[in-house]
Short mmCIF file of C-alpha atoms and ligand atoms in Angstrom, two decimals:
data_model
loop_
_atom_site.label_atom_id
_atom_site.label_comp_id
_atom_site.label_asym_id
_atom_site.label_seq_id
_atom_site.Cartn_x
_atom_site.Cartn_y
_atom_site.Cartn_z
CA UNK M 1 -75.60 -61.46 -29.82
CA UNK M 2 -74.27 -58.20 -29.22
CA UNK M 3 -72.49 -58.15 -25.81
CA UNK M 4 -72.83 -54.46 -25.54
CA UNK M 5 -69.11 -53.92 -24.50
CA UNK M 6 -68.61 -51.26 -27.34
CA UNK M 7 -67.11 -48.09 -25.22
CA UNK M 8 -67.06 -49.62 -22.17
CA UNK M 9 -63.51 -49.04 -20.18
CA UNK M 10 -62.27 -52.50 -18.74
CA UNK M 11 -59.06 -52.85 -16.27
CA UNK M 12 -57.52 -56.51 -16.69
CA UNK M 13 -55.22 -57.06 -14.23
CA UNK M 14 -52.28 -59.78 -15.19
CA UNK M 15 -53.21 -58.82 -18.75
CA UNK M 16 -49.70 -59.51 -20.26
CA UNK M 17 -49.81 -63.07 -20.84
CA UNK M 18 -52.69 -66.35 -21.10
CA UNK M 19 -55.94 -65.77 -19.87
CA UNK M 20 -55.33 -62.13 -19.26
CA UNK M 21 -54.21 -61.44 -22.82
CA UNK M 22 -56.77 -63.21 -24.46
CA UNK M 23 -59.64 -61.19 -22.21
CA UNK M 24 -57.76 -57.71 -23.28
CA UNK M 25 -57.92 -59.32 -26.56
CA UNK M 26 -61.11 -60.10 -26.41
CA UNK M 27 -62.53 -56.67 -24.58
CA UNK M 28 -60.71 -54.45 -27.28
CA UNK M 29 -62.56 -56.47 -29.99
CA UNK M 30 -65.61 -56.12 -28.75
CA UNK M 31 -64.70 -52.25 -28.88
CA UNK M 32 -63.84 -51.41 -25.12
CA UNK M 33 -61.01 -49.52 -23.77
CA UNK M 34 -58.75 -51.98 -21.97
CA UNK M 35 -55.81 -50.94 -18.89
CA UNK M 36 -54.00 -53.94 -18.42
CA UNK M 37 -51.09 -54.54 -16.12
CA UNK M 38 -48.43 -56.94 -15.15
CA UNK M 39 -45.16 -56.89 -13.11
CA UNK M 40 -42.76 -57.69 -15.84
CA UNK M 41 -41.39 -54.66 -18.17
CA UNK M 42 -40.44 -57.25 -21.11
CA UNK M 43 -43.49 -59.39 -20.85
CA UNK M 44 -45.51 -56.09 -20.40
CA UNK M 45 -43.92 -54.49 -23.93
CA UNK M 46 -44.25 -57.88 -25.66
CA UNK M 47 -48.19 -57.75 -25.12
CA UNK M 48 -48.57 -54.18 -25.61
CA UNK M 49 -47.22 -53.89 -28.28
CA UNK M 50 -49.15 -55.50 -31.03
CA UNK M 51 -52.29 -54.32 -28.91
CA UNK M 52 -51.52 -50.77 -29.77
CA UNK M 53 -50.58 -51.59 -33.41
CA UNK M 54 -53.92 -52.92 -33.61
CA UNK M 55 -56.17 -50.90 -31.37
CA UNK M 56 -54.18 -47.53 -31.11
CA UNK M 57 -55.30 -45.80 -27.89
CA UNK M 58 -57.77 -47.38 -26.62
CA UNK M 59 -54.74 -49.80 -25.15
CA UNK M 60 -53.06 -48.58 -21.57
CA UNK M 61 -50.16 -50.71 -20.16
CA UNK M 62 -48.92 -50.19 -17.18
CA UNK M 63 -46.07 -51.88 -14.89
CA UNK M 64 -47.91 -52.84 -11.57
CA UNK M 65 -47.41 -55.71 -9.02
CA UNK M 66 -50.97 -55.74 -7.65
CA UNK M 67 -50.11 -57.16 -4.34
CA UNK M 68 -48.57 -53.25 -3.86
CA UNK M 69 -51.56 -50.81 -2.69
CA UNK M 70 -49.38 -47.69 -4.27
CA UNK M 71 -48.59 -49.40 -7.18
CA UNK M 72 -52.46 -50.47 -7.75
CA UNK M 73 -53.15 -46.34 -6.73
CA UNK M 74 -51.16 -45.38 -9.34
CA UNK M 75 -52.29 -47.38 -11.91
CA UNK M 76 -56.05 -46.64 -11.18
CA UNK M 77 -54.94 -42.85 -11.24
CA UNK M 78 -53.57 -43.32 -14.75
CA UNK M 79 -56.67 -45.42 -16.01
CA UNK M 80 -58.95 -42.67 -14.87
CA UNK M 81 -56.82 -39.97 -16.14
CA UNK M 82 -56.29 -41.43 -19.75
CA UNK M 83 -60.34 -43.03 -19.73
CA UNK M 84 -62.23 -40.57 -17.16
CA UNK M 85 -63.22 -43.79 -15.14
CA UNK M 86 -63.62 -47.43 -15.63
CA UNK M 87 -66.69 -50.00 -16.17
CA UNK M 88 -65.24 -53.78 -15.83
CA UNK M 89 -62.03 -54.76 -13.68
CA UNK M 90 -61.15 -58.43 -14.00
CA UNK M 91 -59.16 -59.35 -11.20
CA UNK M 92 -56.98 -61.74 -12.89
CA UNK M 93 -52.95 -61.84 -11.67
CA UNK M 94 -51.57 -64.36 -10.22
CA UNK M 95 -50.71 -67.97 -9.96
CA UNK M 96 -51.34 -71.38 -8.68
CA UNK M 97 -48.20 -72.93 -5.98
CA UNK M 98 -47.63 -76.49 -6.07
CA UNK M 99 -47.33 -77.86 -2.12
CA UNK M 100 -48.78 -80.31 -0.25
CA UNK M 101 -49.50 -80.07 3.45
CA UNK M 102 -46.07 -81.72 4.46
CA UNK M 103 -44.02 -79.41 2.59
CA UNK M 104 -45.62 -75.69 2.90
CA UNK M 105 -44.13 -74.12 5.25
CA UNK M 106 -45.73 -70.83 7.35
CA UNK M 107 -43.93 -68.14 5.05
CA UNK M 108 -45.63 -69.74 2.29
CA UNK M 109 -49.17 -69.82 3.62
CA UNK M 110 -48.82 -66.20 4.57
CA UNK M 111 -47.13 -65.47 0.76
CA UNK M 112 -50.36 -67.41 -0.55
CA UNK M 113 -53.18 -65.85 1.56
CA UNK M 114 -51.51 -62.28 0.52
CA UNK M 115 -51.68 -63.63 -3.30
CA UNK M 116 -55.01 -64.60 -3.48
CA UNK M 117 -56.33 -62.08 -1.61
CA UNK M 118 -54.93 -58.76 -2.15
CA UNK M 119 -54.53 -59.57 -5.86
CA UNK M 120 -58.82 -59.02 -5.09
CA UNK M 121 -58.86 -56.76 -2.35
CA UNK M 122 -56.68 -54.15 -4.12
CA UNK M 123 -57.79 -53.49 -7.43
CA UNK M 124 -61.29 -53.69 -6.56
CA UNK M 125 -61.16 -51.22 -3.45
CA UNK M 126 -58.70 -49.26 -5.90
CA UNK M 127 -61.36 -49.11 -8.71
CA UNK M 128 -64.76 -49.25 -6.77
CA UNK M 129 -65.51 -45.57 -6.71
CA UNK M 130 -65.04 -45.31 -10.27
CA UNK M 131 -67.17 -48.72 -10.72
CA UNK M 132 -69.99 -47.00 -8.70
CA UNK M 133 -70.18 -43.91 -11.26
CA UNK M 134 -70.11 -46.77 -13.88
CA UNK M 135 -74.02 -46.89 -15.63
CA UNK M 136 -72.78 -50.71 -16.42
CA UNK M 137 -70.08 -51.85 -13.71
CA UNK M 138 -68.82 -55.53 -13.13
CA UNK M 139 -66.22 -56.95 -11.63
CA UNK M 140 -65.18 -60.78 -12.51
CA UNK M 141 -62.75 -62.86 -10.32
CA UNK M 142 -60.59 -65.05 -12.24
CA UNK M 143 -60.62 -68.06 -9.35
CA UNK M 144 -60.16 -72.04 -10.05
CA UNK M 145 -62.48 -74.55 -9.47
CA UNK M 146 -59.80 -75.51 -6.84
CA UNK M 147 -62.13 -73.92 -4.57
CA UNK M 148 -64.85 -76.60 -4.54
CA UNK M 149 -62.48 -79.55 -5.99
CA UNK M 150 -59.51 -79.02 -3.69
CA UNK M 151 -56.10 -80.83 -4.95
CA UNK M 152 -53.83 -82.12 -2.12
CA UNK M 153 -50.49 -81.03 -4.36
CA UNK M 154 -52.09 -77.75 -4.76
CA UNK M 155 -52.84 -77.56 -0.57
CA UNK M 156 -52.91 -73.46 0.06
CA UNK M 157 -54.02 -72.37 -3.16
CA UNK M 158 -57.24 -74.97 -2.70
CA UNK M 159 -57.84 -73.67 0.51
CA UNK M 160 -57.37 -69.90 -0.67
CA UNK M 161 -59.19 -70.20 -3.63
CA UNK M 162 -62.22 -71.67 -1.25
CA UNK M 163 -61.78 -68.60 0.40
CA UNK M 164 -62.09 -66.00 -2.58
CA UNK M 165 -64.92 -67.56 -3.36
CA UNK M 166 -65.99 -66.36 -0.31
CA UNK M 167 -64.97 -63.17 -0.44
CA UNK M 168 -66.39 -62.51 -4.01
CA UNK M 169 -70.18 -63.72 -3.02
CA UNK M 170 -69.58 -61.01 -0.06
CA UNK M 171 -68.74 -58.25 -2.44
CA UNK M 172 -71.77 -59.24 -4.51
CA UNK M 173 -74.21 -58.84 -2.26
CA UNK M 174 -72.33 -55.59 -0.49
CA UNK M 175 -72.04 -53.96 -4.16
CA UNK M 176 -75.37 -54.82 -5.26
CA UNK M 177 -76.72 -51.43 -4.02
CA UNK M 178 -74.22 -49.53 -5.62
CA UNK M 179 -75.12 -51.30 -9.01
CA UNK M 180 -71.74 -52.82 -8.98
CA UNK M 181 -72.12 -56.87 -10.17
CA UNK M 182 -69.74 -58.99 -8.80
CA UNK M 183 -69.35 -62.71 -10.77
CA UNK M 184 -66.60 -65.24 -10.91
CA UNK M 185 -65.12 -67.94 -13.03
CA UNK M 186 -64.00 -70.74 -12.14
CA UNK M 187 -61.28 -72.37 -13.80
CA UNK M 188 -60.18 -76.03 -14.87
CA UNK M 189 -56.51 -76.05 -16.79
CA UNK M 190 -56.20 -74.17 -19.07
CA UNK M 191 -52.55 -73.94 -20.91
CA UNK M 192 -51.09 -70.85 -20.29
CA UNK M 193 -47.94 -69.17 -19.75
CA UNK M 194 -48.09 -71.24 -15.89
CA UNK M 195 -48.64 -74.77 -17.64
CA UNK M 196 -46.20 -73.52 -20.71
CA UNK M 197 -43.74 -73.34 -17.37
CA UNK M 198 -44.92 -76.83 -15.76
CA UNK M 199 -44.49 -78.42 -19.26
CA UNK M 200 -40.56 -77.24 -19.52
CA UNK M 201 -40.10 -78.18 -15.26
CA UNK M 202 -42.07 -82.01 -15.93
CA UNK M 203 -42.56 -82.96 -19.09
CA UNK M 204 -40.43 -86.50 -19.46
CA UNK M 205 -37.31 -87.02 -22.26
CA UNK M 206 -38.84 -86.05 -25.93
CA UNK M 207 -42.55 -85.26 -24.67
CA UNK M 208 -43.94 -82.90 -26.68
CA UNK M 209 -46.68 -80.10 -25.07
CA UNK M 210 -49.45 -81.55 -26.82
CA UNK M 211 -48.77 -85.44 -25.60
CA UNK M 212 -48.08 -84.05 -22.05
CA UNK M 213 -50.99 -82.08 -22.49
CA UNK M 214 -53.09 -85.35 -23.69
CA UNK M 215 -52.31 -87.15 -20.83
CA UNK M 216 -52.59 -84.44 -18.27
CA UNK M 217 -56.34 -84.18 -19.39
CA UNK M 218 -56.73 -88.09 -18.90
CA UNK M 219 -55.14 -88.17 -15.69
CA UNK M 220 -57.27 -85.31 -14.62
CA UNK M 221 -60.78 -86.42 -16.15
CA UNK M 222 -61.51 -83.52 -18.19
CA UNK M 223 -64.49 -84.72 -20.32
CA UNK M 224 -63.44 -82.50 -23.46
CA UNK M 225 -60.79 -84.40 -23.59
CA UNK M 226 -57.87 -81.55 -23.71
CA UNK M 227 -57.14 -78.35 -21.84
CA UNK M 228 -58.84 -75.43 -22.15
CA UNK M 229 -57.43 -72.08 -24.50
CA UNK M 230 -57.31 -69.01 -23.28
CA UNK M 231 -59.57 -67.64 -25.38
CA UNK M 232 -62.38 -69.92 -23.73
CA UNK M 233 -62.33 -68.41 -20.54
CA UNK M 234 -62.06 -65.01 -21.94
CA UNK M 235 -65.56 -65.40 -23.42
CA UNK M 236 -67.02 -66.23 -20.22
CA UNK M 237 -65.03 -63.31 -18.56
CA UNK M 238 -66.14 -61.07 -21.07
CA UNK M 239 -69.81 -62.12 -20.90
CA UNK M 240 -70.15 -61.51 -17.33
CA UNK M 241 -68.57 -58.22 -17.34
CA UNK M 242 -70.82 -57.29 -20.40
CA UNK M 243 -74.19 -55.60 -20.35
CA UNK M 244 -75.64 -59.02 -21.68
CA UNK M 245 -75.12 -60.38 -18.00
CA UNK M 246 -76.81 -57.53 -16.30
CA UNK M 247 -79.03 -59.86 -13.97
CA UNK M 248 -75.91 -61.65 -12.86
CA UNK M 249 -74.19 -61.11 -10.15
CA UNK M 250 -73.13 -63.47 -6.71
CA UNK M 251 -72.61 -66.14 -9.63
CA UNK M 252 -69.73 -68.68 -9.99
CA UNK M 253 -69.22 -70.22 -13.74
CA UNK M 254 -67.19 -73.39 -14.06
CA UNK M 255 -65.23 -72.98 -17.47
CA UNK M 256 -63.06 -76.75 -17.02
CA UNK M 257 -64.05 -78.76 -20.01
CA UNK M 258 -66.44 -80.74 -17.09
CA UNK M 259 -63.99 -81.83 -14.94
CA UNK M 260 -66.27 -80.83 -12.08
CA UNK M 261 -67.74 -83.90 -9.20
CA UNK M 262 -70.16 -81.71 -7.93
CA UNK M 263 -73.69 -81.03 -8.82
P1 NDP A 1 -50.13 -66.66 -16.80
O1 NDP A 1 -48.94 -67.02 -15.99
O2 NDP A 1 -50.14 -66.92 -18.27
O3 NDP A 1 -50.49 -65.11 -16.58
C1 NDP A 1 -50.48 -64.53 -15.31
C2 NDP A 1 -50.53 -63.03 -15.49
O4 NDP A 1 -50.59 -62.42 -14.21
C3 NDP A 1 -49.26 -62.48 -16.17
O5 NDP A 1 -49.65 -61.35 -16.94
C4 NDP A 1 -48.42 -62.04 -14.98
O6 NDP A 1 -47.47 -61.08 -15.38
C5 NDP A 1 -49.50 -61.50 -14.07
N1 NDP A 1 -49.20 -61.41 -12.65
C6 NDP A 1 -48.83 -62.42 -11.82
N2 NDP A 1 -48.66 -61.94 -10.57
C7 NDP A 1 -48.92 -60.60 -10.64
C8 NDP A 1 -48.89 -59.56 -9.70
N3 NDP A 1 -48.58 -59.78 -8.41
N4 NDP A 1 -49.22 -58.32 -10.10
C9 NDP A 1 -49.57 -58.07 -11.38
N5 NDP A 1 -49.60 -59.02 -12.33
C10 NDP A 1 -49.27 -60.27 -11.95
O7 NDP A 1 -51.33 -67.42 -16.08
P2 NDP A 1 -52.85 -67.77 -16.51
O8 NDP A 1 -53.30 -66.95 -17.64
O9 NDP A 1 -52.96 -69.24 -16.57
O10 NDP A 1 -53.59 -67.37 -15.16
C11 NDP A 1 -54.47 -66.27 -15.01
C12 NDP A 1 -55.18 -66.44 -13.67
O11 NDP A 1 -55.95 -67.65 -13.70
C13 NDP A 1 -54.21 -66.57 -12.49
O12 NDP A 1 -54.74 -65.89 -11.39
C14 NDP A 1 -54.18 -68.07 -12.24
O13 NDP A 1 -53.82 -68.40 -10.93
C15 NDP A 1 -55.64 -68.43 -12.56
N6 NDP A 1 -55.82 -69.85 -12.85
C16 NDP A 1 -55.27 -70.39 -13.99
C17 NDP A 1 -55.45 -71.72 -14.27
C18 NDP A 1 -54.90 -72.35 -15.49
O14 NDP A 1 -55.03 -73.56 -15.66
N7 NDP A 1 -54.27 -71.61 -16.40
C19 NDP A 1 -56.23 -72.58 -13.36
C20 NDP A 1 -56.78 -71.91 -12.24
C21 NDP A 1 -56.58 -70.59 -11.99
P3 NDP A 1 -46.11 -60.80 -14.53
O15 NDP A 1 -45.60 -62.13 -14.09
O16 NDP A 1 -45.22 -60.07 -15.48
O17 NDP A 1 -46.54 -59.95 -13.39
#
């Protein structure tokens, strides 16, 4: 099936490592124009590098912390300058914090709620006037079936992830007139650069990734039986943002090998 992405200009935020990298991956493939960002020069050269050796300039990269509003300006003024506009912006960057209830204090609610939410409310107020010029526009949030499944060690991101959810149904149905669709994903575990990290803090004397990983999926009842690659949820990312979804929109996909409870 031919997604239709060919031309198209997508904006992936957090494109520099995992899930991220695999969608700008993914999107230049399919022959789209990809802006991706990420806070971190070194990681930021180290993933746009063999992107341009392999896709010339249809790759931007920019440094941008997303939870900045002139940082977020400035890289939507350079994605419109180098592509005249954009089509898809994935709102991807971020990460997960590990806390129960006991031990997260105030600060870190706040530091949460501004994580989850602005890495959203920025990019897609940023981009939105160049989405509604878009004859194809879509915006996907990247959220975790943490939202519907909440995890007592993962206490603030549950709840904030509950509440994207939330917010992303809202845009939906507030974008719909301006032809913008608005879809999410919603993720299991997936090893990325944030489990790479858990791996090296948890993993026990001698236990390699994939027998950490083995028992992680057991312990978490993922019916696949492992955890998911990046390149899985990229297709679903890059689905929804694609012409081939173009009577979707307000809709949530679970991409978590089944670990889902709910109907
Ligand atoms: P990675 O850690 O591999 O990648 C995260 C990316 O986001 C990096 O490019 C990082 O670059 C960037 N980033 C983080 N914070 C910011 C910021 N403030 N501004 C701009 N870029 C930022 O993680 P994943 O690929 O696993 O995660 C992608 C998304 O999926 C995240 O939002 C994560 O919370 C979510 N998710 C992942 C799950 C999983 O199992 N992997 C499960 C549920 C949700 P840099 O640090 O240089 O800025």
């Amino acid at each position: 099936m031919d997604l239709g992405l060919e031309g198209l200009r997508a904006v992936v935020t957090g494109g520099t490592s995992g899930i991220g990298l695999a969608t700008a991956k993914l999107l230049l493939a399919e022959g789209c124009r990809v802006a991706l960002c990420g806070r971190d020069a070194a990681r930021l050269a180290d993933a746009a590098g063999p992107l341009r050796a392999a896709f010339g300039d249809r790759v931007l990269a920019e440094r941008c912390d997303v939870l900045d509003k002139a940082q977020v300006e400035a890289f939507r003024d350079a994605v419109v300058a180098r592509f005249g506009g954009a089509d898809i912006l994935v709102n991807n960057a971020g990460q997960g914090r590990l806390s129960t209830f006991a031990d997260t204090a105030d600060e870190a609610w706040g530091d949460e709620f501004r994580l989850k939410f602005f890495s959203v409310i920025h990019p897609t107020r940023a981009f939105l006037p160049a989405l509604e010029k878009s004859a194809s526009a879509a915006v996907v949030v990247v959220n975790s079936l943490l939202a519907r499944q909440p995890e007592p060690h993962m206490v603030a991101t549950s709840a904030l992830r509950a509440g994207v959810q939330n917010l992303a149904k809202s845009m939906s149905v507030e974008f719909a007139p301006k032809r913008v669709r608005v879809n999410a994903i919603l993720l299991g575990i997936v090893d990325s650069g944030q489990w790479q990290r858990r791996y090296e803090a948890q993993a026990k004397g001698g236990e390699t990734k994939e027998q950490w990983m083995a028992k992680l999926a057991k312990e978490k009842g993922i019916l696949i039986g492992r955890l998911g690659r990046p390149e899985e949820p990229a297709a679903a990312i890059a689905f929804l943002a694609s012409p081939a979804a173009s009577f979707i929109t307000g809709a949530s996909l679970e991409v978590a090998g089944g670990v889902s409870r709910f109907a």
